[in-house]
Amino acid sequence: MQPYGNRGGDSGVAAYEFGSDFIRVQFISGAIYLYTYASCGQGNCEMMKSLAAQGHGLNGFINSVVRKGYARKER
């Protein structure tokens, strides 16, 4: 996983990893969630990838848009 940039300084996201049709997000609690095209939609998944790479806005986007649209909690 790649460390999340956390440019805002107050994110709940610690790290991320993505592939062609998914993003895996690790939160500071240690919990890891898998979001896929099928679970949250292609557009949302791609937006999450972009925000992750920018290091800003991912936690807010998950909380306000995606919410419980994860495929599974991995840890």
mmCIF file of C-alpha atoms in Angstrom:
data_model
loop_
_atom_site.group_PDB
_atom_site.id
_atom_site.type_symbol
_atom_site.label_atom_id
_atom_site.label_comp_id
_atom_site.label_asym_id
_atom_site.label_seq_id
_atom_site.Cartn_x
_atom_site.Cartn_y
_atom_site.Cartn_z
ATOM 1 C CA MET A 1 0.000 0.000 0.000
ATOM 2 C CA GLN A 2 1.020 3.580 -0.618
ATOM 3 C CA PRO A 3 0.976 6.036 2.280
ATOM 4 C CA TYR A 4 -1.801 8.608 1.856
ATOM 5 C CA GLY A 5 -0.493 12.176 1.409
ATOM 6 C CA ASN A 6 -2.984 13.725 3.875
ATOM 7 C CA ARG A 7 -2.370 17.247 2.576
ATOM 8 C CA GLY A 8 -5.209 18.559 4.736
ATOM 9 C CA GLY A 9 -3.626 17.141 7.869
ATOM 10 C CA ASP A 10 -6.784 15.672 9.364
ATOM 11 C CA SER A 11 -7.671 12.649 7.244
ATOM 12 C CA GLY A 12 -8.794 9.310 8.596
ATOM 13 C CA VAL A 13 -7.055 7.614 5.648
ATOM 14 C CA ALA A 14 -3.589 6.146 6.229
ATOM 15 C CA ALA A 15 -2.831 4.297 2.972
ATOM 16 C CA TYR A 16 -4.297 3.087 -0.297
ATOM 17 C CA GLU A 17 -3.738 0.693 -3.162
ATOM 18 C CA PHE A 18 -5.581 0.486 -6.438
ATOM 19 C CA GLY A 19 -5.897 -1.589 -9.571
ATOM 20 C CA SER A 20 -7.881 -1.336 -12.772
ATOM 21 C CA ASP A 21 -11.313 -1.715 -11.157
ATOM 22 C CA PHE A 22 -10.801 -1.289 -7.415
ATOM 23 C CA ILE A 23 -9.279 0.752 -4.627
ATOM 24 C CA ARG A 24 -8.331 -0.587 -1.219
ATOM 25 C CA VAL A 25 -8.264 2.003 1.566
ATOM 26 C CA GLN A 26 -6.626 1.610 4.965
ATOM 27 C CA PHE A 27 -7.867 3.933 7.680
ATOM 28 C CA ILE A 28 -5.833 5.114 10.652
ATOM 29 C CA SER A 29 -7.792 2.656 12.812
ATOM 30 C CA GLY A 30 -6.132 -0.142 10.832
ATOM 31 C CA ALA A 31 -9.364 -1.150 9.085
ATOM 32 C CA ILE A 32 -9.014 -1.901 5.369
ATOM 33 C CA TYR A 33 -11.962 -1.604 2.982
ATOM 34 C CA LEU A 34 -12.162 -2.726 -0.628
ATOM 35 C CA TYR A 35 -14.197 -0.548 -3.012
ATOM 36 C CA THR A 36 -14.865 -1.863 -6.512
ATOM 37 C CA TYR A 37 -16.617 -0.730 -9.672
ATOM 38 C CA ALA A 38 -19.379 -3.188 -8.794
ATOM 39 C CA SER A 39 -19.767 -2.014 -5.184
ATOM 40 C CA CYS A 40 -19.687 1.780 -5.541
ATOM 41 C CA GLY A 41 -19.758 2.499 -9.276
ATOM 42 C CA GLN A 42 -17.003 3.146 -11.784
ATOM 43 C CA GLY A 43 -17.187 6.933 -11.493
ATOM 44 C CA ASN A 44 -16.952 6.910 -7.706
ATOM 45 C CA CYS A 45 -14.122 4.397 -7.755
ATOM 46 C CA GLU A 46 -12.156 6.460 -10.269
ATOM 47 C CA MET A 47 -12.758 9.631 -8.228
ATOM 48 C CA MET A 48 -11.436 7.861 -5.137
ATOM 49 C CA LYS A 49 -8.297 6.831 -7.059
ATOM 50 C CA SER A 50 -7.744 10.405 -8.160
ATOM 51 C CA LEU A 51 -8.233 11.813 -4.664
ATOM 52 C CA ALA A 52 -5.921 9.163 -3.225
ATOM 53 C CA ALA A 53 -3.177 10.078 -5.678
ATOM 54 C CA GLN A 54 -3.638 13.798 -4.865
ATOM 55 C CA GLY A 55 -3.478 13.088 -1.129
ATOM 56 C CA HIS A 56 -6.494 15.256 -0.401
ATOM 57 C CA GLY A 57 -10.252 14.757 -0.047
ATOM 58 C CA LEU A 58 -10.517 10.970 0.001
ATOM 59 C CA ASN A 59 -11.885 10.582 3.521
ATOM 60 C CA GLY A 60 -14.487 13.297 2.950
ATOM 61 C CA PHE A 61 -15.571 11.773 -0.357
ATOM 62 C CA ILE A 62 -15.985 8.362 1.235
ATOM 63 C CA ASN A 63 -17.989 9.822 4.139
ATOM 64 C CA SER A 64 -20.253 12.016 2.026
ATOM 65 C CA VAL A 65 -20.698 10.079 -1.230
ATOM 66 C CA VAL A 66 -19.635 6.450 -1.078
ATOM 67 C CA ARG A 67 -20.563 5.730 2.548
ATOM 68 C CA LYS A 68 -21.147 1.972 2.825
ATOM 69 C CA GLY A 69 -20.464 1.252 -0.853
ATOM 70 C CA TYR A 70 -17.565 -1.050 -0.120
ATOM 71 C CA ALA A 71 -17.351 -4.607 -1.412
ATOM 72 C CA ARG A 72 -15.948 -5.917 1.863
ATOM 73 C CA LYS A 73 -14.079 -5.037 4.995
ATOM 74 C CA GLU A 74 -10.781 -6.879 4.888
ATOM 75 C CA ARG A 75 -9.484 -6.066 8.334
#
